[in-house]
Every structure is written in structure tokens, then in C-alpha cells.
């Protein structure tokens, strides 16, 4: 034992030394460092779980958004269809109205034309009679007696009347 | 002339306790470990500084490493196996520093080095081995209660009784194997370095120095890993 240098007092001293170092390291190093590592791990785990939760919520939100978008698109398409339908109806109404108005204008124009025609006809007849009377008077004055003139004029007036009625 | 001493040299005696150069180095190792622990944990924060990062890498790495051996019992074993590793490693590496074994004084014709590698003294290695084997018994009884005693004393049948006797011998021999493995490796390394330095002081000892750095790490790892494995076997022991 002595040759190997084993000395009970030194051995006990080394045992005490190691016991002290275990105690001190546990208090000063292991516990605080492991607590800190565990705390950080916990925070990281919480962060990861929060991220996962947020990701799930984001997916849900996206799904909702997509649904809302689809619904909005569908509604918009419905509105557009409805507007088109209404526009067609309005167009039809407008066309019908225009047709009605055009027909009324045409009718009125025809009536006005007929009126003008009638007036012109009367004026022409009157003018023709006056002209014929004047010509006949000049002619008859030169070649016929008063009696013959009256008979001839009367006959011509009759002819003119029948002609005017034909025009 | 080169002189190699198997026992650690006594420097002086304090209240009847012989202060050996290995004990002095042990105190330096302890001081370094305590100072490093204080520096590393002085300002703990979620955003670690350099020392805290280093401490987290070392402690976290050791915790995970020994956790892979001890499983769920790591919480119980870690203060001891972690300390065994750090203490042995630092003692081995400090033993390689210049001045250790070379700085000292003359006592008559004899040169007494002031410092000596802590693990090149059998008192240190036996103390650690005793701690390891006693801790094994402590954890065994703590976790298995009186059933743990059946590992050593079992009267159920002659075979189990013989196995119990063998277990006692095996556990006692663990003290010797633990202590002498560590002492032998470190002491042999120191002798090798001393011989190399004596024969060729420059360059040549360097590869051996690096090898001893590696041996120091391996021995620390072997001692602490075996302790962790024995503790785990002790708590998992079932008849």
C-alpha cells in the first residue's frame, strides 16, 4: 500500500473533494444550465405549437376566404346575369316603344300628307276652274253669243268637275 | 537524472493531513471548475453569451450523451456522472500543462514537483472508484428498495446464492478495475512524456502530448460511461 502511495487520509480527502465538486457543480452549473435549456426547449415547443396553430388557423381562414370568394364570384355572376336579363328587357321595351313611336310618326305623316294632298287638290281644282273660265271667257267673247257662251261654259265646267274628281 | 515516483510526493503536512502534489493539483482542478461554473452561469439569459453557450453545449451534450445510456434515470445520475467526466477530463488535461511535474523544489538530493497529475495518484482514482461503486449501491437501493439486496444475498437456490457471491466479488473488483485503469493510463502517459522529454526535449514529445490529450478524454469518457452503465444496470436489476 505504501509503495503504491495509498494513504487513507489522502483517500478520504479526495473523496471529500469529489463530494464537494459534485455538490458545487450541481448547484452552480448543472441545475441552472439544465433549467435554462429546458426553459428554452419549452419556449421553442410553445413557439412551434403556436406556429402550428396559426398555420391551421391560416388554412381555415384561407378556406373560408376561398369559399367567400367563390360565393362572391357566384353572386357577381348572378348579378351580371340578372343585369343582362334586365338590360334585354329594357332593350325590348325600348325597341317596342321605338316601333310604336315610329308607327305613330308614320301614321301622323300619312295623315298630314293626305291633308296636304287634299288641300293641294282643292286649290288646284279651284285654280283650274278659274283658268278655264278665264280662257273660255276670252275665247267665247270673240266667237260666240252670250247665250252660246253660257251653254258652252256650263258644259265645260261640268267636264272640269268630272276631271277634277278623277285626279 | 530522470526520476519516476509511483506515489505522489508529500509537499507538507497540514493538521496531520499530508498535502501531496496530486492533492494540490486536485484543488486547482476544483478551483478551475468552480470558477468556470460561476462565470458560465453568472448572467443566464435566453440569449446566451459565449460562456453560457459553451456551458450549455458541454452540459447539454453530456446530459444527452449519458441520457442515451441511462434513459429515464439520467435525472438521478447526471450530477455524479457529469461531474466524474468533467473532473477526470480537466484533471487529466491540467496534468499535461507545462510546469506540472517540472516545477518544484529540491529536498536534499531529491526533486519534489509542486504539481502532479491528479489522476496519476492512486488515492484520487480509488476515491472516485469507491464513489462510483457506492453510488451504484445507493441508486440500486433507492430505486428497487430491499429487492436490490437479493442481487447479492439470495437463498432461493444454490445457483442464485453463488451468483450473489460472484456479484459481490464483481462489484468489489470494480473498485480495483476503475481505479487502476485510470491510474495506469494516466501515470503511463506521464511517464512516457517524461521519458520522451528527457531523451529529446524538442518536437518529439509533441505527438505523444496530443496522444495524451486524447487518452485523457477517452479515460474520462470510459470512467463516466462505465459508471453510468453500472448505475443503469443496478436500477434495472430484477430477479
mmCIF file of C-alpha atoms in Angstrom:
data_model
loop_
_atom_site.group_PDB
_atom_site.id
_atom_site.type_symbol
_atom_site.label_atom_id
_atom_site.label_comp_id
_atom_site.label_asym_id
_atom_site.label_seq_id
_atom_site.Cartn_x
_atom_site.Cartn_y
_atom_site.Cartn_z
ATOM 1 C CA UNK A 1 0.000 0.000 0.000
ATOM 2 C CA UNK A 2 2.751 2.381 0.960
ATOM 3 C CA UNK A 3 4.703 1.561 -2.170
ATOM 4 C CA UNK A 4 1.636 2.400 -4.277
ATOM 5 C CA UNK A 5 1.225 5.616 -2.335
ATOM 6 C CA UNK A 6 -2.197 4.756 -0.941
ATOM 7 C CA UNK A 7 -2.708 6.906 2.106
ATOM 8 C CA UNK A 8 -6.105 6.644 3.863
ATOM 9 C CA UNK A 9 -6.123 10.306 4.850
ATOM 10 C CA UNK A 10 -5.425 11.407 1.289
ATOM 11 C CA UNK A 11 -8.041 8.996 0.010
ATOM 12 C CA UNK A 12 -10.648 10.482 2.341
ATOM 13 C CA UNK A 13 -9.523 13.970 1.339
ATOM 14 C CA UNK A 14 -10.029 13.077 -2.308
ATOM 15 C CA UNK A 15 -13.464 11.616 -1.506
ATOM 16 C CA UNK A 16 -14.408 14.858 0.226
ATOM 17 C CA UNK A 17 -13.003 16.880 -2.675
ATOM 18 C CA UNK A 18 -15.080 14.973 -5.173
ATOM 19 C CA UNK A 19 -18.189 15.214 -2.996
ATOM 20 C CA UNK A 20 -17.684 18.979 -2.823
ATOM 21 C CA UNK A 21 -17.206 19.253 -6.571
ATOM 22 C CA UNK A 22 -20.368 17.199 -7.265
ATOM 23 C CA UNK A 23 -22.367 19.389 -4.884
ATOM 24 C CA UNK A 24 -20.962 22.648 -6.243
ATOM 25 C CA UNK A 25 -21.334 21.674 -9.887
ATOM 26 C CA UNK A 26 -24.906 20.544 -9.273
ATOM 27 C CA UNK A 27 -25.751 23.869 -7.619
ATOM 28 C CA UNK A 28 -23.714 26.209 -9.798
ATOM 29 C CA UNK A 29 -23.619 24.562 -13.195
ATOM 30 C CA UNK A 30 -25.954 21.659 -13.921
ATOM 31 C CA UNK A 31 -29.136 22.935 -12.354
ATOM 32 C CA UNK A 32 -29.075 26.480 -13.763
ATOM 33 C CA UNK A 33 -27.878 25.377 -17.195
ATOM 34 C CA UNK A 34 -30.307 22.461 -17.496
ATOM 35 C CA UNK A 35 -33.148 24.655 -16.212
ATOM 36 C CA UNK A 36 -32.269 27.240 -18.843
ATOM 37 C CA UNK A 37 -32.068 24.596 -21.587
ATOM 38 C CA UNK A 38 -35.428 23.153 -20.516
ATOM 39 C CA UNK A 39 -36.951 26.626 -20.370
ATOM 40 C CA UNK A 40 -35.686 27.353 -23.869
ATOM 41 C CA UNK A 41 -36.903 23.980 -25.124
ATOM 42 C CA UNK A 42 -40.300 24.702 -23.606
ATOM 43 C CA UNK A 43 -40.434 28.115 -25.230
ATOM 44 C CA UNK A 44 -39.386 26.658 -28.572
ATOM 45 C CA UNK A 45 -42.011 23.930 -28.230
ATOM 46 C CA UNK A 46 -44.621 26.557 -27.376
ATOM 47 C CA UNK A 47 -43.493 28.629 -30.344
ATOM 48 C CA UNK A 48 -43.693 25.626 -32.652
ATOM 49 C CA UNK A 49 -47.120 24.700 -31.325
ATOM 50 C CA UNK A 50 -48.280 28.309 -31.717
ATOM 51 C CA UNK A 51 -46.936 28.371 -35.263
ATOM 52 C CA UNK A 52 -48.734 25.110 -35.983
ATOM 53 C CA UNK A 53 -51.933 26.507 -34.504
ATOM 54 C CA UNK A 54 -51.539 29.675 -36.565
ATOM 55 C CA UNK A 55 -50.865 27.610 -39.668
ATOM 56 C CA UNK A 56 -54.053 25.604 -39.083
ATOM 57 C CA UNK A 57 -55.983 28.801 -38.476
ATOM 58 C CA UNK A 58 -54.471 30.354 -41.583
ATOM 59 C CA UNK A 59 -55.523 27.317 -43.586
ATOM 60 C CA UNK A 60 -59.021 27.587 -42.142
ATOM 61 C CA UNK A 61 -59.050 31.289 -42.916
ATOM 62 C CA UNK A 62 -57.831 30.619 -46.447
ATOM 63 C CA UNK A 63 -60.533 28.002 -46.864
ATOM 64 C CA UNK A 64 -63.124 30.486 -45.593
ATOM 65 C CA UNK A 65 -61.698 33.165 -47.842
ATOM 66 C CA UNK A 66 -61.837 30.865 -50.839
ATOM 67 C CA UNK A 67 -65.416 29.930 -50.017
ATOM 68 C CA UNK A 68 -66.335 33.600 -49.609
ATOM 69 C CA UNK A 69 -64.573 34.411 -52.867
ATOM 70 C CA UNK A 70 -66.398 31.611 -54.660
ATOM 71 C CA UNK A 71 -69.696 32.790 -53.205
ATOM 72 C CA UNK A 72 -68.909 36.378 -54.150
ATOM 73 C CA UNK A 73 -67.975 35.233 -57.642
ATOM 74 C CA UNK A 74 -71.209 33.263 -57.866
ATOM 75 C CA UNK A 75 -73.212 36.249 -56.578
ATOM 76 C CA UNK A 76 -71.445 38.551 -59.025
ATOM 77 C CA UNK A 77 -72.224 36.172 -61.877
ATOM 78 C CA UNK A 78 -75.889 36.096 -60.739
ATOM 79 C CA UNK A 79 -75.966 39.875 -60.567
ATOM 80 C CA UNK A 80 -74.395 40.117 -64.013
ATOM 81 C CA UNK A 81 -76.906 37.602 -65.403
ATOM 82 C CA UNK A 82 -79.754 39.479 -63.778
ATOM 83 C CA UNK A 83 -78.422 42.785 -65.148
ATOM 84 C CA UNK A 84 -78.139 41.259 -68.608
ATOM 85 C CA UNK A 85 -81.660 39.953 -68.362
ATOM 86 C CA UNK A 86 -82.921 43.344 -67.193
ATOM 87 C CA UNK A 87 -80.937 45.066 -69.947
ATOM 88 C CA UNK A 88 -82.522 42.779 -72.529
ATOM 89 C CA UNK A 89 -85.962 43.539 -71.156
ATOM 90 C CA UNK A 90 -85.243 47.257 -71.210
ATOM 91 C CA UNK A 91 -83.894 46.878 -74.730
ATOM 92 C CA UNK A 92 -87.049 45.050 -75.779
ATOM 93 C CA UNK A 93 -89.202 47.719 -74.160
ATOM 94 C CA UNK A 94 -87.198 50.460 -75.831
ATOM 95 C CA UNK A 95 -87.412 48.753 -79.222
ATOM 96 C CA UNK A 96 -91.152 48.237 -78.801
ATOM 97 C CA UNK A 97 -91.535 51.843 -77.733
ATOM 98 C CA UNK A 98 -89.484 52.983 -80.691
ATOM 99 C CA UNK A 99 -91.603 50.844 -83.004
ATOM 100 C CA UNK A 100 -94.746 52.321 -81.509
ATOM 101 C CA UNK A 101 -93.420 55.841 -81.822
ATOM 102 C CA UNK A 102 -92.260 55.207 -85.384
ATOM 103 C CA UNK A 103 -95.666 53.814 -86.291
ATOM 104 C CA UNK A 104 -97.334 56.840 -84.741
ATOM 105 C CA UNK A 105 -94.974 59.171 -86.623
ATOM 106 C CA UNK A 106 -95.651 57.335 -89.864
ATOM 107 C CA UNK A 107 -99.404 57.474 -89.276
ATOM 108 C CA UNK A 108 -99.217 61.130 -88.475
ATOM 109 C CA UNK A 109 -97.058 61.775 -91.514
ATOM 110 C CA UNK A 110 -99.555 59.888 -93.725
ATOM 111 C CA UNK A 111 -102.411 61.887 -92.281
ATOM 112 C CA UNK A 112 -100.540 65.107 -92.813
ATOM 113 C CA UNK A 113 -99.664 64.049 -96.358
ATOM 114 C CA UNK A 114 -103.292 63.204 -97.050
ATOM 115 C CA UNK A 115 -104.332 66.572 -95.693
ATOM 116 C CA UNK A 116 -101.754 68.366 -97.817
ATOM 117 C CA UNK A 117 -102.886 66.327 -100.798
ATOM 118 C CA UNK A 118 -106.478 67.249 -100.213
ATOM 119 C CA UNK A 119 -105.672 70.920 -99.791
ATOM 120 C CA UNK A 120 -103.491 70.909 -102.885
ATOM 121 C CA UNK A 121 -106.226 69.114 -104.802
ATOM 122 C CA UNK A 122 -108.824 71.711 -103.806
ATOM 123 C CA UNK A 123 -106.503 74.578 -104.631
ATOM 124 C CA UNK A 124 -105.640 73.044 -107.977
ATOM 125 C CA UNK A 125 -109.274 72.451 -108.829
ATOM 126 C CA UNK A 126 -110.125 75.981 -107.939
ATOM 127 C CA UNK A 127 -107.238 77.360 -109.970
ATOM 128 C CA UNK A 128 -108.097 75.113 -112.937
ATOM 129 C CA UNK A 129 -111.689 76.267 -112.875
ATOM 130 C CA UNK A 130 -110.645 79.884 -112.720
ATOM 131 C CA UNK A 131 -108.155 79.395 -115.521
ATOM 132 C CA UNK A 132 -110.643 77.567 -117.694
ATOM 133 C CA UNK A 133 -113.266 80.167 -117.004
ATOM 134 C CA UNK A 134 -110.898 82.924 -117.962
ATOM 135 C CA UNK A 135 -109.798 81.201 -121.166
ATOM 136 C CA UNK A 136 -113.277 80.296 -122.116
ATOM 137 C CA UNK A 137 -114.447 83.810 -121.492
ATOM 138 C CA UNK A 138 -111.782 85.249 -123.764
ATOM 139 C CA UNK A 139 -112.487 82.696 -126.476
ATOM 140 C CA UNK A 140 -116.196 82.838 -126.288
ATOM 141 C CA UNK A 141 -116.278 86.563 -126.232
ATOM 142 C CA UNK A 142 -114.681 86.521 -129.644
ATOM 143 C CA UNK A 143 -116.719 83.771 -131.366
ATOM 144 C CA UNK A 144 -119.979 83.101 -129.507
ATOM 145 C CA UNK A 145 -123.066 84.974 -128.480
ATOM 146 C CA UNK A 146 -123.855 85.390 -124.793
ATOM 147 C CA UNK A 147 -126.309 82.543 -124.845
ATOM 148 C CA UNK A 148 -123.984 80.154 -126.565
ATOM 149 C CA UNK A 149 -121.267 81.162 -124.182
ATOM 150 C CA UNK A 150 -123.345 80.259 -121.161
ATOM 151 C CA UNK A 151 -124.259 76.918 -122.610
ATOM 152 C CA UNK A 152 -120.701 76.119 -123.566
ATOM 153 C CA UNK A 153 -119.249 77.257 -120.208
ATOM 154 C CA UNK A 154 -121.734 75.252 -118.323
ATOM 155 C CA UNK A 155 -120.778 72.190 -120.330
ATOM 156 C CA UNK A 156 -117.031 72.783 -119.771
ATOM 157 C CA UNK A 157 -117.483 73.366 -116.081
ATOM 158 C CA UNK A 158 -119.166 70.053 -115.878
ATOM 159 C CA UNK A 159 -116.275 68.391 -117.740
ATOM 160 C CA UNK A 160 -113.765 70.032 -115.447
ATOM 161 C CA UNK A 161 -115.614 68.940 -112.375
ATOM 162 C CA UNK A 162 -115.680 65.373 -113.582
ATOM 163 C CA UNK A 163 -111.899 65.612 -114.397
ATOM 164 C CA UNK A 164 -111.075 67.113 -111.038
ATOM 165 C CA UNK A 165 -112.947 64.357 -109.336
ATOM 166 C CA UNK A 166 -110.885 61.826 -111.251
ATOM 167 C CA UNK A 167 -107.429 63.379 -110.168
ATOM 168 C CA UNK B 1 18.726 12.215 -13.876
ATOM 169 C CA UNK B 2 15.121 11.227 -14.614
ATOM 170 C CA UNK B 3 13.252 10.114 -11.538
ATOM 171 C CA UNK B 4 9.855 8.480 -11.582
ATOM 172 C CA UNK B 5 7.854 8.104 -8.407
ATOM 173 C CA UNK B 6 4.800 5.855 -8.213
ATOM 174 C CA UNK B 7 3.315 7.503 -5.112
ATOM 175 C CA UNK B 8 2.533 11.193 -5.074
ATOM 176 C CA UNK B 9 5.113 13.233 -3.215
ATOM 177 C CA UNK B 10 4.122 14.882 0.041
ATOM 178 C CA UNK B 11 4.790 18.613 -0.021
ATOM 179 C CA UNK B 12 3.925 19.447 3.572
ATOM 180 C CA UNK B 13 1.568 18.351 6.298
ATOM 181 C CA UNK B 14 -1.419 20.406 7.415
ATOM 182 C CA UNK B 15 -3.115 19.406 10.707
ATOM 183 C CA UNK B 16 -1.905 15.887 10.262
ATOM 184 C CA UNK B 17 -3.085 15.685 6.645
ATOM 185 C CA UNK B 18 -0.257 15.109 4.202
ATOM 186 C CA UNK B 19 -0.651 17.573 1.335
ATOM 187 C CA UNK B 20 0.588 15.789 -1.765
ATOM 188 C CA UNK B 21 1.334 17.443 -5.073
ATOM 189 C CA UNK B 22 -1.574 15.489 -6.590
ATOM 190 C CA UNK B 23 -3.902 16.880 -3.926
ATOM 191 C CA UNK B 24 -2.689 20.381 -4.712
ATOM 192 C CA UNK B 25 -3.448 19.812 -8.408
ATOM 193 C CA UNK B 26 -6.870 18.465 -7.409
ATOM 194 C CA UNK B 27 -7.606 21.726 -5.621
ATOM 195 C CA UNK B 28 -6.558 23.652 -8.714
ATOM 196 C CA UNK B 29 -8.883 21.478 -10.811
ATOM 197 C CA UNK B 30 -11.692 22.133 -8.345
ATOM 198 C CA UNK B 31 -10.986 25.866 -8.384
ATOM 199 C CA UNK B 32 -10.996 25.947 -12.190
ATOM 200 C CA UNK B 33 -14.283 24.031 -12.343
ATOM 201 C CA UNK B 34 -15.931 26.252 -9.750
ATOM 202 C CA UNK B 35 -14.708 29.491 -11.358
ATOM 203 C CA UNK B 36 -15.798 28.298 -14.825
ATOM 204 C CA UNK B 37 -19.233 27.347 -13.444
ATOM 205 C CA UNK B 38 -19.656 30.745 -11.805
ATOM 206 C CA UNK B 39 -18.529 32.595 -14.947
ATOM 207 C CA UNK B 40 -20.775 30.482 -17.188
ATOM 208 C CA UNK B 41 -23.904 30.916 -15.070
ATOM 209 C CA UNK B 42 -23.323 34.441 -13.799
ATOM 210 C CA UNK B 43 -25.658 36.118 -16.270
ATOM 211 C CA UNK B 44 -28.023 33.479 -17.532
ATOM 212 C CA UNK B 45 -30.361 34.627 -20.234
ATOM 213 C CA UNK B 46 -32.481 33.215 -23.044
ATOM 214 C CA UNK B 47 -29.986 34.717 -25.477
ATOM 215 C CA UNK B 48 -26.784 33.151 -24.174
ATOM 216 C CA UNK B 49 -23.354 34.776 -24.202
ATOM 217 C CA UNK B 50 -20.129 32.997 -25.117
ATOM 218 C CA UNK B 51 -19.551 31.287 -21.763
ATOM 219 C CA UNK B 52 -23.176 30.349 -21.329
ATOM 220 C CA UNK B 53 -23.264 28.889 -24.851
ATOM 221 C CA UNK B 54 -20.151 26.866 -24.114
ATOM 222 C CA UNK B 55 -21.592 25.647 -20.813
ATOM 223 C CA UNK B 56 -24.888 24.749 -22.498
ATOM 224 C CA UNK B 57 -23.069 22.826 -25.221
ATOM 225 C CA UNK B 58 -20.975 20.913 -22.658
ATOM 226 C CA UNK B 59 -23.677 20.264 -20.064
ATOM 227 C CA UNK B 60 -26.465 19.693 -22.611
ATOM 228 C CA UNK B 61 -24.240 17.434 -24.693
ATOM 229 C CA UNK B 62 -23.174 15.395 -21.661
ATOM 230 C CA UNK B 63 -26.769 15.180 -20.456
ATOM 231 C CA UNK B 64 -27.954 13.850 -23.811
ATOM 232 C CA UNK B 65 -24.975 11.531 -24.122
ATOM 233 C CA UNK B 66 -25.424 9.954 -20.688
ATOM 234 C CA UNK B 67 -29.175 10.048 -21.238
ATOM 235 C CA UNK B 68 -28.672 7.670 -24.156
ATOM 236 C CA UNK B 69 -27.111 5.210 -21.649
ATOM 237 C CA UNK B 70 -29.265 5.750 -18.592
ATOM 238 C CA UNK B 71 -32.594 6.594 -20.219
ATOM 239 C CA UNK B 72 -35.164 7.963 -17.787
ATOM 240 C CA UNK B 73 -32.749 7.685 -14.824
ATOM 241 C CA UNK B 74 -30.451 10.365 -16.207
ATOM 242 C CA UNK B 75 -32.012 12.968 -13.917
ATOM 243 C CA UNK B 76 -30.752 10.982 -10.911
ATOM 244 C CA UNK B 77 -27.360 10.004 -12.293
ATOM 245 C CA UNK B 78 -26.320 13.110 -14.156
ATOM 246 C CA UNK B 79 -24.819 15.176 -11.310
ATOM 247 C CA UNK B 80 -22.496 12.290 -10.492
ATOM 248 C CA UNK B 81 -21.574 11.000 -13.953
ATOM 249 C CA UNK B 82 -21.318 14.528 -15.366
ATOM 250 C CA UNK B 83 -19.007 15.535 -12.523
ATOM 251 C CA UNK B 84 -16.942 12.361 -12.949
ATOM 252 C CA UNK B 85 -16.425 13.191 -16.617
ATOM 253 C CA UNK B 86 -15.589 16.890 -16.168
ATOM 254 C CA UNK B 87 -13.424 16.307 -13.105
ATOM 255 C CA UNK B 88 -11.376 13.492 -14.656
ATOM 256 C CA UNK B 89 -11.063 15.255 -18.009
ATOM 257 C CA UNK B 90 -9.900 18.530 -16.518
ATOM 258 C CA UNK B 91 -7.532 16.770 -14.104
ATOM 259 C CA UNK B 92 -6.025 14.784 -16.990
ATOM 260 C CA UNK B 93 -5.583 17.834 -19.200
ATOM 261 C CA UNK B 94 -4.235 20.039 -16.417
ATOM 262 C CA UNK B 95 -1.713 17.266 -15.753
ATOM 263 C CA UNK B 96 -0.357 17.864 -19.273
ATOM 264 C CA UNK B 97 0.245 21.582 -18.807
ATOM 265 C CA UNK B 98 3.820 22.798 -18.788
ATOM 266 C CA UNK B 99 5.026 23.102 -15.213
ATOM 267 C CA UNK B 100 3.169 20.088 -13.920
ATOM 268 C CA UNK B 101 5.858 17.629 -12.867
ATOM 269 C CA UNK B 102 8.636 20.027 -13.778
ATOM 270 C CA UNK B 103 8.196 22.988 -11.433
ATOM 271 C CA UNK B 104 9.168 22.093 -7.901
ATOM 272 C CA UNK B 105 11.915 22.262 -5.335
ATOM 273 C CA UNK B 106 14.876 20.249 -4.209
ATOM 274 C CA UNK B 107 14.647 18.386 -0.929
ATOM 275 C CA UNK B 108 18.221 17.337 -0.364
ATOM 276 C CA UNK B 109 19.131 15.263 -3.395
ATOM 277 C CA UNK B 110 15.506 14.657 -4.316
ATOM 278 C CA UNK B 111 13.467 16.871 -6.688
ATOM 279 C CA UNK B 112 9.890 17.288 -5.488
ATOM 280 C CA UNK B 113 7.485 18.543 -8.198
ATOM 281 C CA UNK B 114 4.972 21.059 -6.919
ATOM 282 C CA UNK B 115 2.198 19.720 -9.146
ATOM 283 C CA UNK B 116 1.371 16.229 -10.329
ATOM 284 C CA UNK B 117 -1.499 14.964 -12.476
ATOM 285 C CA UNK B 118 -4.370 14.316 -10.066
ATOM 286 C CA UNK B 119 -5.248 11.015 -11.717
ATOM 287 C CA UNK B 120 -1.690 9.776 -11.546
ATOM 288 C CA UNK B 121 -2.205 9.340 -7.813
ATOM 289 C CA UNK B 122 -3.987 6.153 -6.754
ATOM 290 C CA UNK B 123 -5.663 7.951 -3.851
ATOM 291 C CA UNK B 124 -7.658 10.062 -6.308
ATOM 292 C CA UNK B 125 -8.627 7.218 -8.624
ATOM 293 C CA UNK B 126 -9.535 4.874 -5.748
ATOM 294 C CA UNK B 127 -11.649 7.640 -4.205
ATOM 295 C CA UNK B 128 -13.520 8.081 -7.494
ATOM 296 C CA UNK B 129 -13.922 4.315 -7.891
ATOM 297 C CA UNK B 130 -15.288 3.991 -4.357
ATOM 298 C CA UNK B 131 -17.717 6.828 -5.022
ATOM 299 C CA UNK B 132 -18.859 5.133 -8.224
ATOM 300 C CA UNK B 133 -19.405 1.715 -6.619
ATOM 301 C CA UNK B 134 -21.085 3.168 -3.518
ATOM 302 C CA UNK B 135 -23.326 5.308 -5.716
ATOM 303 C CA UNK B 136 -24.287 2.174 -7.637
ATOM 304 C CA UNK B 137 -25.482 0.577 -4.383
ATOM 305 C CA UNK B 138 -27.244 3.785 -3.359
ATOM 306 C CA UNK B 139 -29.154 4.063 -6.641
ATOM 307 C CA UNK B 140 -29.968 0.346 -6.540
ATOM 308 C CA UNK B 141 -31.489 0.510 -3.072
ATOM 309 C CA UNK B 142 -33.154 3.845 -3.773
ATOM 310 C CA UNK B 143 -34.950 2.586 -6.870
ATOM 311 C CA UNK B 144 -35.537 -1.078 -6.059
ATOM 312 C CA UNK B 145 -35.712 -0.992 -2.277
ATOM 313 C CA UNK B 146 -34.850 -4.168 -0.396
ATOM 314 C CA UNK B 147 -35.219 -6.218 -3.608
ATOM 315 C CA UNK B 148 -31.854 -4.885 -4.638
ATOM 316 C CA UNK B 149 -30.217 -6.853 -1.800
ATOM 317 C CA UNK B 150 -31.345 -10.086 -3.489
ATOM 318 C CA UNK B 151 -28.758 -9.372 -6.105
ATOM 319 C CA UNK B 152 -26.081 -10.212 -3.526
ATOM 320 C CA UNK B 153 -27.828 -12.395 -0.984
ATOM 321 C CA UNK B 154 -30.307 -14.859 -2.344
ATOM 322 C CA UNK B 155 -31.224 -18.074 -0.568
ATOM 323 C CA UNK B 156 -33.811 -19.247 -3.082
ATOM 324 C CA UNK B 157 -31.481 -21.733 -4.649
ATOM 325 C CA UNK B 158 -27.763 -22.544 -4.558
ATOM 326 C CA UNK B 159 -27.136 -21.149 -8.039
ATOM 327 C CA UNK B 160 -28.585 -17.736 -7.215
ATOM 328 C CA UNK B 161 -26.659 -17.774 -3.951
ATOM 329 C CA UNK B 162 -23.417 -18.436 -5.858
ATOM 330 C CA UNK B 163 -24.303 -15.715 -8.364
ATOM 331 C CA UNK B 164 -24.829 -13.318 -5.438
ATOM 332 C CA UNK B 165 -21.351 -14.113 -4.106
ATOM 333 C CA UNK B 166 -19.933 -13.532 -7.574
ATOM 334 C CA UNK B 167 -21.798 -10.215 -7.778
ATOM 335 C CA UNK B 168 -20.198 -9.095 -4.509
ATOM 336 C CA UNK B 169 -16.759 -10.034 -5.795
ATOM 337 C CA UNK B 170 -17.529 -8.396 -9.135
ATOM 338 C CA UNK B 171 -18.604 -5.122 -7.507
ATOM 339 C CA UNK B 172 -15.571 -5.069 -5.237
ATOM 340 C CA UNK B 173 -13.318 -5.760 -8.190
ATOM 341 C CA UNK B 174 -14.916 -2.801 -9.963
ATOM 342 C CA UNK B 175 -13.179 -0.519 -7.472
ATOM 343 C CA UNK B 176 -9.843 -2.030 -8.407
ATOM 344 C CA UNK B 177 -10.509 -2.072 -12.148
ATOM 345 C CA UNK B 178 -11.848 1.501 -12.179
ATOM 346 C CA UNK B 179 -9.011 2.856 -10.058
ATOM 347 C CA UNK B 180 -6.123 1.039 -11.702
ATOM 348 C CA UNK B 181 -7.345 1.536 -15.282
ATOM 349 C CA UNK B 182 -7.481 5.278 -14.837
ATOM 350 C CA UNK B 183 -4.322 5.494 -12.762
ATOM 351 C CA UNK B 184 -2.403 3.159 -15.098
ATOM 352 C CA UNK B 185 -3.302 5.042 -18.254
ATOM 353 C CA UNK B 186 -2.593 8.498 -16.887
ATOM 354 C CA UNK B 187 0.531 7.509 -14.984
ATOM 355 C CA UNK B 188 1.863 5.639 -18.016
ATOM 356 C CA UNK B 189 1.175 8.698 -20.170
ATOM 357 C CA UNK B 190 3.067 10.948 -17.783
ATOM 358 C CA UNK B 191 5.983 8.545 -17.648
ATOM 359 C CA UNK B 192 6.007 8.325 -21.435
ATOM 360 C CA UNK B 193 6.023 12.120 -21.762
ATOM 361 C CA UNK B 194 8.736 12.448 -19.124
ATOM 362 C CA UNK B 195 10.925 9.861 -20.849
ATOM 363 C CA UNK B 196 10.388 11.481 -24.264
ATOM 364 C CA UNK B 197 11.147 14.940 -22.869
ATOM 365 C CA UNK B 198 14.241 13.545 -21.174
ATOM 366 C CA UNK B 199 15.502 11.838 -24.321
ATOM 367 C CA UNK B 200 14.528 14.519 -26.882
ATOM 368 C CA UNK B 201 13.174 17.714 -25.305
ATOM 369 C CA UNK B 202 12.034 19.416 -28.551
ATOM 370 C CA UNK B 203 9.348 18.451 -31.109
ATOM 371 C CA UNK B 204 9.462 14.695 -30.434
ATOM 372 C CA UNK B 205 7.236 14.767 -27.318
ATOM 373 C CA UNK B 206 4.538 16.742 -29.219
ATOM 374 C CA UNK B 207 2.774 13.782 -30.861
ATOM 375 C CA UNK B 208 2.787 11.998 -27.513
ATOM 376 C CA UNK B 209 1.365 15.107 -25.883
ATOM 377 C CA UNK B 210 -1.520 15.126 -28.364
ATOM 378 C CA UNK B 211 -1.991 11.407 -27.805
ATOM 379 C CA UNK B 212 -2.165 12.034 -24.053
ATOM 380 C CA UNK B 213 -4.796 14.713 -24.630
ATOM 381 C CA UNK B 214 -6.820 12.086 -26.432
ATOM 382 C CA UNK B 215 -6.105 9.450 -23.755
ATOM 383 C CA UNK B 216 -7.239 11.921 -21.082
ATOM 384 C CA UNK B 217 -10.542 12.386 -22.894
ATOM 385 C CA UNK B 218 -11.001 8.672 -23.500
ATOM 386 C CA UNK B 219 -10.264 7.765 -19.891
ATOM 387 C CA UNK B 220 -12.730 10.378 -18.624
ATOM 388 C CA UNK B 221 -15.304 9.015 -21.038
ATOM 389 C CA UNK B 222 -14.633 5.377 -20.114
ATOM 390 C CA UNK B 223 -14.850 6.008 -16.376
ATOM 391 C CA UNK B 224 -18.057 8.051 -16.565
ATOM 392 C CA UNK B 225 -19.698 5.849 -19.197
ATOM 393 C CA UNK B 226 -18.972 2.667 -17.258
ATOM 394 C CA UNK B 227 -20.313 4.309 -14.105
ATOM 395 C CA UNK B 228 -23.487 5.338 -15.944
ATOM 396 C CA UNK B 229 -23.851 1.827 -17.362
ATOM 397 C CA UNK B 230 -23.359 0.203 -13.925
ATOM 398 C CA UNK B 231 -25.851 2.594 -12.320
ATOM 399 C CA UNK B 232 -28.377 1.779 -15.037
ATOM 400 C CA UNK B 233 -27.842 -1.954 -14.587
ATOM 401 C CA UNK B 234 -28.217 -1.538 -10.822
ATOM 402 C CA UNK B 235 -31.580 0.239 -11.085
ATOM 403 C CA UNK B 236 -32.842 -2.125 -13.766
ATOM 404 C CA UNK B 237 -31.857 -5.190 -11.778
ATOM 405 C CA UNK B 238 -34.647 -7.678 -11.355
ATOM 406 C CA UNK B 239 -34.574 -11.111 -10.024
#
